[in-house]
Short mmCIF file of C-alpha atoms and ligand atoms in Angstrom, two decimals:
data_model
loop_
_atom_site.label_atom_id
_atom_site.label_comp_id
_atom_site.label_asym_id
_atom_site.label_seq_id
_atom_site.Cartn_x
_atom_site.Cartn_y
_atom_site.Cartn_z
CA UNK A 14 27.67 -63.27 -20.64
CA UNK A 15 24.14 -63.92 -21.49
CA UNK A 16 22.31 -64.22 -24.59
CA UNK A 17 19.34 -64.94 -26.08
CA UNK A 18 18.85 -68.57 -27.61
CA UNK A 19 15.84 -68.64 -30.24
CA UNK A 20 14.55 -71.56 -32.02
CA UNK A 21 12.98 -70.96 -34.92
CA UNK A 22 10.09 -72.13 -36.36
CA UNK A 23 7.24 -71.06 -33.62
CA UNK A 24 3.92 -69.40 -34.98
CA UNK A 25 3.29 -66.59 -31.61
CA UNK A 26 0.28 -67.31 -30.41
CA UNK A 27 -2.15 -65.84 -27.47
CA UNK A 28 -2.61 -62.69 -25.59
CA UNK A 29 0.49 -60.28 -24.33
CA UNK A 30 -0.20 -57.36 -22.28
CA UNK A 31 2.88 -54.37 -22.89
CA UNK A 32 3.73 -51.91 -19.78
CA UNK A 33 4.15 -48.44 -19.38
CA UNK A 34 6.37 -46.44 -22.21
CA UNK A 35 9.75 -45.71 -21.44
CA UNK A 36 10.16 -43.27 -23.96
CA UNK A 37 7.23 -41.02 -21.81
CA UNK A 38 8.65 -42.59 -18.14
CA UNK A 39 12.20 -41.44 -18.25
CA UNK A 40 10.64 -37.61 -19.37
CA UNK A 41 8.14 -37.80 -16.79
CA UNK A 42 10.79 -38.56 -14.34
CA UNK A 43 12.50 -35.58 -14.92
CA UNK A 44 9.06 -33.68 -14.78
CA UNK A 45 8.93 -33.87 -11.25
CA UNK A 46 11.49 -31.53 -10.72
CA UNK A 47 9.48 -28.97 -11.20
CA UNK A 48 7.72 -29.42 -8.45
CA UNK A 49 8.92 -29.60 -5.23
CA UNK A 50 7.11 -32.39 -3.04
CA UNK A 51 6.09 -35.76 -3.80
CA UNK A 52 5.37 -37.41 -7.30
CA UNK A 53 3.95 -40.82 -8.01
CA UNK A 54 4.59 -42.33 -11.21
CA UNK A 55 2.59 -45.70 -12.35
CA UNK A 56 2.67 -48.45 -14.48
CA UNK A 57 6.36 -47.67 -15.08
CA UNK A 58 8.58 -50.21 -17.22
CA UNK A 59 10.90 -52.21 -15.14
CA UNK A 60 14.11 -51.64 -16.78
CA UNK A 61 17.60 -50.45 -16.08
CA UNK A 62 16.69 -46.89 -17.81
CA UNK A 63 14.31 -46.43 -15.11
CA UNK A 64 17.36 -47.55 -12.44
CA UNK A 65 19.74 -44.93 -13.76
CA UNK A 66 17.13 -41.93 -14.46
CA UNK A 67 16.49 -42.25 -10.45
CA UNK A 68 20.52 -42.05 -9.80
CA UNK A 69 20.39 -39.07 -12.04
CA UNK A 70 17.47 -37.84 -9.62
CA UNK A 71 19.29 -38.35 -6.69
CA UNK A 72 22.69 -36.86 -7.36
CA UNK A 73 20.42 -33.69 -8.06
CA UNK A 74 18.83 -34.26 -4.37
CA UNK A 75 15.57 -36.00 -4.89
CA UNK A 76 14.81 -38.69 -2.84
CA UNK A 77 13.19 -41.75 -5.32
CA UNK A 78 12.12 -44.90 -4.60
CA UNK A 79 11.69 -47.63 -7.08
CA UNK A 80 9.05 -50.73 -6.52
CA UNK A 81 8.09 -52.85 -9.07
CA UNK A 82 5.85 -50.98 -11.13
CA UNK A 83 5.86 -47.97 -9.13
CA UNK A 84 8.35 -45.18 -8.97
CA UNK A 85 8.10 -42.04 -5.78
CA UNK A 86 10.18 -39.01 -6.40
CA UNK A 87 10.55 -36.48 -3.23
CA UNK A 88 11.74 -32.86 -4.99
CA UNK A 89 13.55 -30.90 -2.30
CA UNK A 90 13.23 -27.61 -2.43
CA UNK A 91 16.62 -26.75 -3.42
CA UNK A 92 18.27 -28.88 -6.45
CA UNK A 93 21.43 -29.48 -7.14
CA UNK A 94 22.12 -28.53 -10.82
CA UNK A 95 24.41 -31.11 -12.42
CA UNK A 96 24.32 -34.73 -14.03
CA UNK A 97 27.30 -35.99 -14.70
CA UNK A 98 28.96 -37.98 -17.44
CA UNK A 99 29.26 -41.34 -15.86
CA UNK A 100 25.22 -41.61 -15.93
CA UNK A 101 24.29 -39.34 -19.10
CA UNK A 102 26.35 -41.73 -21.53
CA UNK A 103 24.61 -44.49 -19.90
CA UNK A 104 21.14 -43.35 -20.70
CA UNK A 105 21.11 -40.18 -23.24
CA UNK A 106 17.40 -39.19 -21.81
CA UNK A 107 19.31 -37.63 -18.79
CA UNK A 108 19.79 -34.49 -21.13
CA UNK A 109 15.58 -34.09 -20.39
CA UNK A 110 16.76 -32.46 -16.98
CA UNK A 111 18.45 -29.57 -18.55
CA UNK A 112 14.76 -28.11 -19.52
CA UNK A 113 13.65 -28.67 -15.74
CA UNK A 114 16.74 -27.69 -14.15
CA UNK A 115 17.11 -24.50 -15.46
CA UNK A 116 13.53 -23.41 -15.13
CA UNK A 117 13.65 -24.71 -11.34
CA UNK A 118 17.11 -23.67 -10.42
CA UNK A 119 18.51 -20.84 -13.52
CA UNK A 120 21.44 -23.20 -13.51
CA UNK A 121 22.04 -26.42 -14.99
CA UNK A 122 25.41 -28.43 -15.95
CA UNK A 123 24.90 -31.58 -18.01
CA UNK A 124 26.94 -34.04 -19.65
CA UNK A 125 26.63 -33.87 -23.49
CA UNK A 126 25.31 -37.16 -24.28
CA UNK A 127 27.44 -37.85 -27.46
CA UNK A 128 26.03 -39.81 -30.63
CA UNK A 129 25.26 -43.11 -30.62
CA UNK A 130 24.53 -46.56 -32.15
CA UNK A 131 21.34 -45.35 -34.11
CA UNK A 132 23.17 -41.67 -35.55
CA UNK A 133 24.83 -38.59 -34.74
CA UNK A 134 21.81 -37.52 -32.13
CA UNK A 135 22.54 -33.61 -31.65
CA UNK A 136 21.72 -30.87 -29.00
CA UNK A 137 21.55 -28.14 -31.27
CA UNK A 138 17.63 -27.66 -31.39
CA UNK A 139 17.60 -28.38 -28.03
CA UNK A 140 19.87 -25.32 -26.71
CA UNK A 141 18.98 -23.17 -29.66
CA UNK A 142 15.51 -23.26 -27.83
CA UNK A 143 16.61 -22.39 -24.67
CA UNK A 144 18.78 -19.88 -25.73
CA UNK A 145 15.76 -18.34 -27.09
CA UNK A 146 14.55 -17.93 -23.71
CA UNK A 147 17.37 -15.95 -22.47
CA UNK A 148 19.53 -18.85 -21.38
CA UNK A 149 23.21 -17.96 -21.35
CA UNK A 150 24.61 -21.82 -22.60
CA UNK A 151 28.11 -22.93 -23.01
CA UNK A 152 30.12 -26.20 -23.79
CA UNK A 153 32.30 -26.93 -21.36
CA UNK A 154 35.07 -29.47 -21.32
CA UNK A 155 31.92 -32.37 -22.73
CA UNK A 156 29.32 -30.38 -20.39
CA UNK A 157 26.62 -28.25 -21.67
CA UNK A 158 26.31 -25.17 -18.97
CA UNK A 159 23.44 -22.91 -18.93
CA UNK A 160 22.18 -19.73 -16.70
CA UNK A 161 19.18 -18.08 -16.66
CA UNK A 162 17.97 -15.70 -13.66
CA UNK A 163 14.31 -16.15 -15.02
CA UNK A 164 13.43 -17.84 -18.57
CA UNK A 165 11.22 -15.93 -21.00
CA UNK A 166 8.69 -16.94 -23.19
CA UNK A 167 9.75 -16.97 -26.83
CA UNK A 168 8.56 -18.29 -29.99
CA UNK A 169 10.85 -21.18 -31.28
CA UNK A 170 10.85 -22.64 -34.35
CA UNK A 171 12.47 -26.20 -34.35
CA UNK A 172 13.95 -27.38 -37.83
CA UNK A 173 12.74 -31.02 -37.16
CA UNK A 174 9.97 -31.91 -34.99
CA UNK A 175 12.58 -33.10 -32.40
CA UNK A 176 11.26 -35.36 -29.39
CA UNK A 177 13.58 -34.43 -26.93
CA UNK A 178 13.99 -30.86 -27.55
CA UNK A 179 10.14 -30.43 -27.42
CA UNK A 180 10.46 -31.56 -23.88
CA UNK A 181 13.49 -30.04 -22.80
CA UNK A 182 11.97 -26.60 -24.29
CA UNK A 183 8.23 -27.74 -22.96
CA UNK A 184 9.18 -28.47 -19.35
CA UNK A 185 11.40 -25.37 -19.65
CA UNK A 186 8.30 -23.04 -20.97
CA UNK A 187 6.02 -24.29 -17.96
CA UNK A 188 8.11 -21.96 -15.43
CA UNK A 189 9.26 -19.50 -17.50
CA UNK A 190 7.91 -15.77 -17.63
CA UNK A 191 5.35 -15.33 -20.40
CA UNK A 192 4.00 -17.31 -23.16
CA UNK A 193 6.28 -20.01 -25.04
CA UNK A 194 4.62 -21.33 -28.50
CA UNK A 195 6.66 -24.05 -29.95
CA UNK A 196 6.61 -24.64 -33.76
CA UNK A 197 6.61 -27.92 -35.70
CA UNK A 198 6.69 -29.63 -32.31
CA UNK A 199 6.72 -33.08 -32.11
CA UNK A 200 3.20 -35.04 -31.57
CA UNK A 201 4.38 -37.86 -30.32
CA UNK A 202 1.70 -39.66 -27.64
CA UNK A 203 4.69 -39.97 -25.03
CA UNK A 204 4.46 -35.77 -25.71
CA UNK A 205 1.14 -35.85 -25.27
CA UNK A 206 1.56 -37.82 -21.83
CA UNK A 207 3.61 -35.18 -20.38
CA UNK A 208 1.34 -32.26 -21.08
CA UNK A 209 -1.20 -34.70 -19.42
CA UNK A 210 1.02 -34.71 -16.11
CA UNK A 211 1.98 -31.63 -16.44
CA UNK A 212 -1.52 -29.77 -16.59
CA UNK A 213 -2.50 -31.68 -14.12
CA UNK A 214 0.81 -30.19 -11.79
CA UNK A 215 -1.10 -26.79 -12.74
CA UNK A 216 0.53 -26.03 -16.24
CA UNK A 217 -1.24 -23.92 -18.56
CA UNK A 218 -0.08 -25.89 -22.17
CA UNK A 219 -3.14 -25.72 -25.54
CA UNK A 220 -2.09 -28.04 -28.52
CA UNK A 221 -1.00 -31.25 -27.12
CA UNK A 222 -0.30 -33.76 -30.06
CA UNK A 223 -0.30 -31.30 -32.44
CA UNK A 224 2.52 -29.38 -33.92
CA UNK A 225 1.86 -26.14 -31.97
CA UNK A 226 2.22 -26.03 -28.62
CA UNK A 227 1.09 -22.53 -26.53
CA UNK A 228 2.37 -22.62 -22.98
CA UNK A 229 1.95 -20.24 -20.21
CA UNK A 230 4.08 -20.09 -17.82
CA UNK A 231 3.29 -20.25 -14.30
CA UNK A 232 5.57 -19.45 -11.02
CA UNK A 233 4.89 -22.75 -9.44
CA UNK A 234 3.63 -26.26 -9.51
CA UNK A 235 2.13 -29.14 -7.92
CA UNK A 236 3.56 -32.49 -7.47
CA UNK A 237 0.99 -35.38 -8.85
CA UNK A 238 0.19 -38.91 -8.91
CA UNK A 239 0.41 -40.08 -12.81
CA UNK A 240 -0.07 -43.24 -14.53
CA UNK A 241 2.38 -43.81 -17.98
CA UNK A 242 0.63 -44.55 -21.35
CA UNK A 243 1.36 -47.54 -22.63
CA UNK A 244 3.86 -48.83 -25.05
CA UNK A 245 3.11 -48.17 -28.66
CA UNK A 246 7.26 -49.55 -29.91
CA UNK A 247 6.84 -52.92 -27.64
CA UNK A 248 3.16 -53.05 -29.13
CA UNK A 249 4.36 -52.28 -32.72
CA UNK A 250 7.06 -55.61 -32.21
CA UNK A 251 4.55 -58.03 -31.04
CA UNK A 252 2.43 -56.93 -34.13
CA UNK A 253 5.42 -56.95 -36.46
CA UNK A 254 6.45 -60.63 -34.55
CA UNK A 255 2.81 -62.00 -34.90
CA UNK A 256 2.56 -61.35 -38.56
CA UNK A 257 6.13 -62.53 -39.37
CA UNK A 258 5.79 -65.60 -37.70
CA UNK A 259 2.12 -65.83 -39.48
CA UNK A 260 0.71 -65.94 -35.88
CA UNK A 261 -2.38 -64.59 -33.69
CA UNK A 262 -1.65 -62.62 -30.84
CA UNK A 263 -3.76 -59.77 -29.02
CA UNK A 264 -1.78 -57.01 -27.46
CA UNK A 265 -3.30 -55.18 -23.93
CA UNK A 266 -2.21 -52.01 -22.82
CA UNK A 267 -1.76 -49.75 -25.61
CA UNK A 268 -3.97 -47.35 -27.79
CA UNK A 269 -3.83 -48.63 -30.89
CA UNK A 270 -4.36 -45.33 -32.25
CA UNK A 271 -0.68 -44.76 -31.54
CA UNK A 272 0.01 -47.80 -34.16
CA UNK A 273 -2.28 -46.37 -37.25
CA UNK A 274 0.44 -46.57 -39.43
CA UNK A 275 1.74 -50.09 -38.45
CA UNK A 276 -1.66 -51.73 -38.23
CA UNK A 277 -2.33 -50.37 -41.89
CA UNK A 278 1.25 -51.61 -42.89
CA UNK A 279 0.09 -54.86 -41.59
CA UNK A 280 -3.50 -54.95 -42.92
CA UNK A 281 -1.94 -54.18 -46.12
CA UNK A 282 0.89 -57.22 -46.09
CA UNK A 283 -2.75 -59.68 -45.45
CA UNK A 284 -2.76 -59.51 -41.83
CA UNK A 285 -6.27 -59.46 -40.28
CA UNK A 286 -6.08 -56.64 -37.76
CA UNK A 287 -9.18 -55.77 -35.04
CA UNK A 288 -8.68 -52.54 -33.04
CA UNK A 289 -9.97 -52.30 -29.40
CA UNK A 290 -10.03 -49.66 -27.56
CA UNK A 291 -6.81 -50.76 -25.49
CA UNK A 292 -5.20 -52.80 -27.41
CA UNK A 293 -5.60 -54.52 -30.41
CA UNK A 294 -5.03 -58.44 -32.16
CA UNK A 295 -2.84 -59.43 -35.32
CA UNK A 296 -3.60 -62.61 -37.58
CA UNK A 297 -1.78 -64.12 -40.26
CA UNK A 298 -2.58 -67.40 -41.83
CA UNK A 299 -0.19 -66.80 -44.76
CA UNK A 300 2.73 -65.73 -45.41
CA UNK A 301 2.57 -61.62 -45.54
CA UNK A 302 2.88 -59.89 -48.97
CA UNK A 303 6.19 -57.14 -49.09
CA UNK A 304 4.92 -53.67 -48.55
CA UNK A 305 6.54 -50.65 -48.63
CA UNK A 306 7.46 -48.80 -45.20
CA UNK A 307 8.96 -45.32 -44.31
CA UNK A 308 9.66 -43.84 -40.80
CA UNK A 309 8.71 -40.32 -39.93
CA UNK A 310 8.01 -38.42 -36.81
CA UNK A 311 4.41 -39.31 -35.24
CA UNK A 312 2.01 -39.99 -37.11
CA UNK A 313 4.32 -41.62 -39.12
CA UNK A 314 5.65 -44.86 -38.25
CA UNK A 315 8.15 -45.01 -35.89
CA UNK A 316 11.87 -45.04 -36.73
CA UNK A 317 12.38 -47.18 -33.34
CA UNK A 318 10.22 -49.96 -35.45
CA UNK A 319 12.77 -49.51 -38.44
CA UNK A 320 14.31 -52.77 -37.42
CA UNK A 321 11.20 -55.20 -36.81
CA UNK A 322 10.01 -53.57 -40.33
CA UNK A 323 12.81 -54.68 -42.03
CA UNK A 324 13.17 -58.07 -40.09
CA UNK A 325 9.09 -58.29 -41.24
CA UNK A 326 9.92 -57.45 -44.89
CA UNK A 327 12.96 -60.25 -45.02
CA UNK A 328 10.36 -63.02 -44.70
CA UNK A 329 7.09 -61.51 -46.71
CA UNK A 330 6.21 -62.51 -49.82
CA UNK A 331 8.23 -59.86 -53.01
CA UNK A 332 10.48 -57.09 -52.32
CA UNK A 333 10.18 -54.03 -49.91
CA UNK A 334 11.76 -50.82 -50.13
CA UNK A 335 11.73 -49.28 -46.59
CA UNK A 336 12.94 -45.56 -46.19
CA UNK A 337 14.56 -44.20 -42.59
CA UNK A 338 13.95 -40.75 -42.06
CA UNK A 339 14.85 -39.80 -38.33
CA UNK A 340 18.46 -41.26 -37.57
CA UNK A 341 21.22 -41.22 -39.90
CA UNK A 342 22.90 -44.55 -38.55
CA UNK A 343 19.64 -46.92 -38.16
CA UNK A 344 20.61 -49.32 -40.79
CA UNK A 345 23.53 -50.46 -38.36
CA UNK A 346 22.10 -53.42 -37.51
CA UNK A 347 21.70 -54.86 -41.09
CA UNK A 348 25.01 -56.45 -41.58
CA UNK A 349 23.55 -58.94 -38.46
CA UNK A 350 20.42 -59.53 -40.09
CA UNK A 351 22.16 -60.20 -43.49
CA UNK A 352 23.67 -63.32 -41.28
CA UNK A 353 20.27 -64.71 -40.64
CA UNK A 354 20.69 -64.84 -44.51
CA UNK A 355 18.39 -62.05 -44.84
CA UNK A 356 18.76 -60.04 -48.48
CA UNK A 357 18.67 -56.11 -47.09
CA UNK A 358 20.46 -53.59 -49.90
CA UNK A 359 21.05 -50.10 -48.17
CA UNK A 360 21.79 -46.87 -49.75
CA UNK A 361 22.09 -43.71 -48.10
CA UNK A 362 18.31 -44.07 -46.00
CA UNK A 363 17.02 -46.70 -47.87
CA UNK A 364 16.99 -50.20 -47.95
CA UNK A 365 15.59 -52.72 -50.35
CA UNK A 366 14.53 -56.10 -48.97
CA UNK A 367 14.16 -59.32 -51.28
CA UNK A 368 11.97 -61.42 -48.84
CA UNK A 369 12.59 -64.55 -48.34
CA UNK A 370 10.56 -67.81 -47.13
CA UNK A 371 12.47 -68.56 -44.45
CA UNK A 372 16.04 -67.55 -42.79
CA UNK A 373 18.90 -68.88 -41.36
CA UNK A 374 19.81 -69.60 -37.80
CA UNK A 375 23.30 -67.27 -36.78
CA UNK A 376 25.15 -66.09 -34.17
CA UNK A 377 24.09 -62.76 -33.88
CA UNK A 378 24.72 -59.34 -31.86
CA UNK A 379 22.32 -56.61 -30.88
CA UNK A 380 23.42 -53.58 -31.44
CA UNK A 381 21.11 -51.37 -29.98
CA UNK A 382 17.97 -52.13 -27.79
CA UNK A 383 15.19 -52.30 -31.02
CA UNK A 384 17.80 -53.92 -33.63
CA UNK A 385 17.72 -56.54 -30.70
CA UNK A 386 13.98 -57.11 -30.81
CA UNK A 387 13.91 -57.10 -34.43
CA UNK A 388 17.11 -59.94 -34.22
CA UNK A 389 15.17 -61.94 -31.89
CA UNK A 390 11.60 -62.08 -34.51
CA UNK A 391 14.09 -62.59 -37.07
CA UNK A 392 15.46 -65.69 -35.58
CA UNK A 393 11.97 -66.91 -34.95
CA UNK A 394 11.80 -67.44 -38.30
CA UNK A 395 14.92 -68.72 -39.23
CA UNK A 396 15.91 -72.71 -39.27
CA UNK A 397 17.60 -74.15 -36.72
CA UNK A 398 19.48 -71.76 -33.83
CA UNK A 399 19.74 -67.97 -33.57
CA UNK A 400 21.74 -67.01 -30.69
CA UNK A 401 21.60 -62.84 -29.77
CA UNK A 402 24.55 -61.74 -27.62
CA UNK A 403 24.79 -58.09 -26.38
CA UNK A 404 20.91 -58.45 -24.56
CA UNK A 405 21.53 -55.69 -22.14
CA UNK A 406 20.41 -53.48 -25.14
CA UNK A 407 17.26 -55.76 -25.33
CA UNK A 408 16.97 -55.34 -21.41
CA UNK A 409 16.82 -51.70 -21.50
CA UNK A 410 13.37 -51.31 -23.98
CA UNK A 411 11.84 -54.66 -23.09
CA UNK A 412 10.90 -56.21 -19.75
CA UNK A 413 10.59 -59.75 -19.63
CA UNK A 414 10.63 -60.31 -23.27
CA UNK A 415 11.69 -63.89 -23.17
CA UNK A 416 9.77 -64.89 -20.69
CA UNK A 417 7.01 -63.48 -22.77
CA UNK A 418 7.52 -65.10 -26.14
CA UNK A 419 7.80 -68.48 -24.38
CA UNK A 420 4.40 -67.66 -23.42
CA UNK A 421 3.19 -66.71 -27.09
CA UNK A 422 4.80 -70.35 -27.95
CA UNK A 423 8.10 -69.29 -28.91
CA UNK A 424 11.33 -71.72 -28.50
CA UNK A 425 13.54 -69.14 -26.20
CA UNK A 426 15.56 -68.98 -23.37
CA UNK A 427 18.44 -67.14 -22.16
CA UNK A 428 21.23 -68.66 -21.73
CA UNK A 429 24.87 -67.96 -20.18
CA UNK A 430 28.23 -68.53 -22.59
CA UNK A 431 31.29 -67.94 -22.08
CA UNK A 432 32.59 -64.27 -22.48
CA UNK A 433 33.64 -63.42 -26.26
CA UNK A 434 35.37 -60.25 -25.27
CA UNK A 435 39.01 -60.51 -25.88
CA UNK A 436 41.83 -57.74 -26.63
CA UNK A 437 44.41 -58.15 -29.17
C1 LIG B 501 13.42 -40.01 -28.94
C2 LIG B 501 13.30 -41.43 -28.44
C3 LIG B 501 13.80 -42.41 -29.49
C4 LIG B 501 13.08 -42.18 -30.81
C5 LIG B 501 13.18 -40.72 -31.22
C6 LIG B 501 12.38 -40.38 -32.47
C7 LIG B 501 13.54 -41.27 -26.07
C8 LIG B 501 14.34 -41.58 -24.86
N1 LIG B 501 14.06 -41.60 -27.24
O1 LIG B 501 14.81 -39.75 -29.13
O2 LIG B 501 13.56 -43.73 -29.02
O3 LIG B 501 13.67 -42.98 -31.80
O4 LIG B 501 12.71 -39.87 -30.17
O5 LIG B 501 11.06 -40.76 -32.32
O6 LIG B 501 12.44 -40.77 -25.98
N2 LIG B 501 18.29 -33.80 -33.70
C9 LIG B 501 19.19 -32.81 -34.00
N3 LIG B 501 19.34 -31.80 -33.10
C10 LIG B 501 18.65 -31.74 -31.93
C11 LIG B 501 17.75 -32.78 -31.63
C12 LIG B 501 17.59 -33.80 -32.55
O7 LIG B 501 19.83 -32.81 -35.05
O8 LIG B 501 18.85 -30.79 -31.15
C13 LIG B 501 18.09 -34.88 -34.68
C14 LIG B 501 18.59 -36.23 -34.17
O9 LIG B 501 19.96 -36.40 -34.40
C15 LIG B 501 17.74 -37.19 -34.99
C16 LIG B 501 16.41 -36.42 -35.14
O10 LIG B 501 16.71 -35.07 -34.88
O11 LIG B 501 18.30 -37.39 -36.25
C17 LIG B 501 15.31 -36.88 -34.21
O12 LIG B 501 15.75 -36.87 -32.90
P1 LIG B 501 14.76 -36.70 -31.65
O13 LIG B 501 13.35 -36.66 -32.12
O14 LIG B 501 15.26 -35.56 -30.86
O15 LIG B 501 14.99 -38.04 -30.87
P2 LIG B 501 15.32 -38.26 -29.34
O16 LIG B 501 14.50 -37.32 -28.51
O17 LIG B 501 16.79 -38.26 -29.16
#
């Protein structure tokens, strides 16, 4: 197996440029089946996500090819209607074809995704929406089945601003018959991206990025050429990384609009922060004051940051209290922080953080693909060796992330180790 081996000690230094966001790629993916023809997706994040998404694609009949930053998706006419559990528990976005599916085809049958590392993660908003819109939906034997001749507009109001069932209900809306108006819809810029591509593929949607969304639907679309926003989480750890290690890096690619939260966070811990207009840099002479942090849906600051705040807050300067707000098991990964001799308190959705001046080089394991990230900065400033097994979650949000922080000066390297799976 491989892992990551981090030195600590390394101030990041220099200029990092972050690629497209998965968290809009995988939904934009499954955008294209609503329109049959050919789609071109760009600057699209080279990671295994992107790999299983197109398998998805293809067992529905798509044709997709994958090159480097550069993804082609033929829709056939016909679809097939199902994605299977074998894929869906290997990438929970797969559920964002149910929206698609059903508005293309009036059938769709798709794996129930399960909880996760992060929290329970449930469908409910998701098929209450769709329901709504006159979509018979069962659960069968782990599947979630759903029929609809023709979907109807309806007015659906979501009990939390849910990312996923905003698109699934969205993407849904765009074919359906009559006006859909989502309420308390999630304004995340990856939302915001979609109703980009899908206006474009002839979509009539008002209130993008706010937490109304109109949409009305049409009987057909266009396939279109799109390029992915950048991404704000891989942005937000490089800021998080540069002020932890009391570094200077500037970040390319993102708006750093999408980080207003963060960058004030920052500003506020003594971090010198200059926006540009894509991208933005993060200085820190000193060691970073504690400051407090909670997550929220956009604009809030992102619960997929929860671990790189908390990793940041172990090394500043007092004591933090940093609230979770979106995922009832996000704190998982504290009991491997607490090894880097990091002093993290949790109760219920809080944890309070005694920072320390510097950590403690461990053995470590990722448990999920940000708690990874936020390991990794950790180590880089703990003494001596941090070693992160379990990278594949690391693999899935970041491309080339080592290969990166050895240019911002870091000591890193993967390295291979012997297996430490056994059975008793
Ligand atoms: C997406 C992102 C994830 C990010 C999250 C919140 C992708 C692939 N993943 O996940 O990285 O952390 O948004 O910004 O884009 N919920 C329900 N019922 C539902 C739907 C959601 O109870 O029907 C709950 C979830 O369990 C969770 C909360 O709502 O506690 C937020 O989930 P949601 O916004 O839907 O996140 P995802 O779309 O799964």
């Amino acid at each position: 197996m491989e892992v990551i081996r981090v030195t600590g000690g390394a101030r990041l230094r220099g200029d990092v440029t972050v690629v497209g966001a998965k968290n809009s790629a995988l939904k934009l993916m499954a955008a294209a089946l609503l329109a049959e023809g050919r789609t071109v997706l760009h600057n699209m994040p080279r990671i295994t996500d992107i790999v299983i998404m197109a398998e998805v694609l293809r067992r529905i009949g798509c044709a997709v090819d994958v090159t480097d930053d550069r993804v082609e998706i033929d829709t056939p006419a016909e679809l097939g209607g199902e994605a299977d559990y074998d894929l869906v528990r290997r990438l929970r976005a797969s559920i964002n074809v149910l929206g698609p599916l059903l508005a293309r085809r009036g059938y769709a049958k798709v794996a129930h995704p399960g909880g996760d590392a992060i929290g329970s993660r449930g469908l409910d908003m998701h098929i209450a929406g769709l329901q709504r819109m006159g979509a018979e939906i069962t659960n069968e034997h782990g599947y979630v089945v759903a029929h609809a001749e023709r979907l109807q507009g309806a007015t659906i109001w979501l009990d939390f601003p849910s990312v996923g069932a905003t698109e699934n209900i969205l993407m849904a809306a765009v074919l359906a018959e009559g006006t859909t108006v989502i309420d308390n819809a999630a304004r995340e810029p990856e939302i915001v991206d979609i109703c980009q591509m899908l206006t474009a593929m002839g979509a009539r949607i008002n209130g993008a990025g706010t937490s109304t969304l109109e949409i009305e639907g049409t009987d057909r679309l266009r396939p279109v050429t799109h390029r992915v926003i950048g991404d704000r989480i891989i942005a937000g750890t490089w800021a998080f990384g540069a002020a932890m290690t009391r570094g200077d890096v500037t970040v390319h690619g993102v708006n750093p609009e999408h980080l207003a939260v963060t960058l004030d966070k920052l500003t506020t811990a003594g971090a010198d922060v200059t926006r540009y207009e894509s991208g933005f840099r993060v200085r820190c002479e000193r060691r970073p004051q504690a400051v407090d942090m909670v997550t929220l849906p956009y604009p809030g600051l992102a619960t997929d940051l929860l671990p790189m705040a908390v990793g940041f807050a172990a090394v500043a300067d007092g004591v933090s209290l940093i609230t979770e707000n979106v995922f009832d098991g996000r704190f998982m990964f504290v009991n491997e922080m607490s090894r880097l001799g990091a002093d993290i308190r949790t109760d219920g959705h809080h944890a309070v953080v005694r920072g320390k001046e510097q950590l403690s080089g461990a053995p470590v394991t990722a448990t999920d693909i940000r708690a990874g990230a936020g390991l990794v900065l950790a180590g880089l400033c703990a003494e001596g060796v941090t070693e992160v097994s379990h990278i594949h979650h690391i693999d899935r949000g970041y491309p080339d992330f080592v290969t990166q922080l050895a240019d911002l000066g870091a000591k890193v390297e993967r390295v291979r180790v012997p297996d430490d799976s056994f059975s008793l």
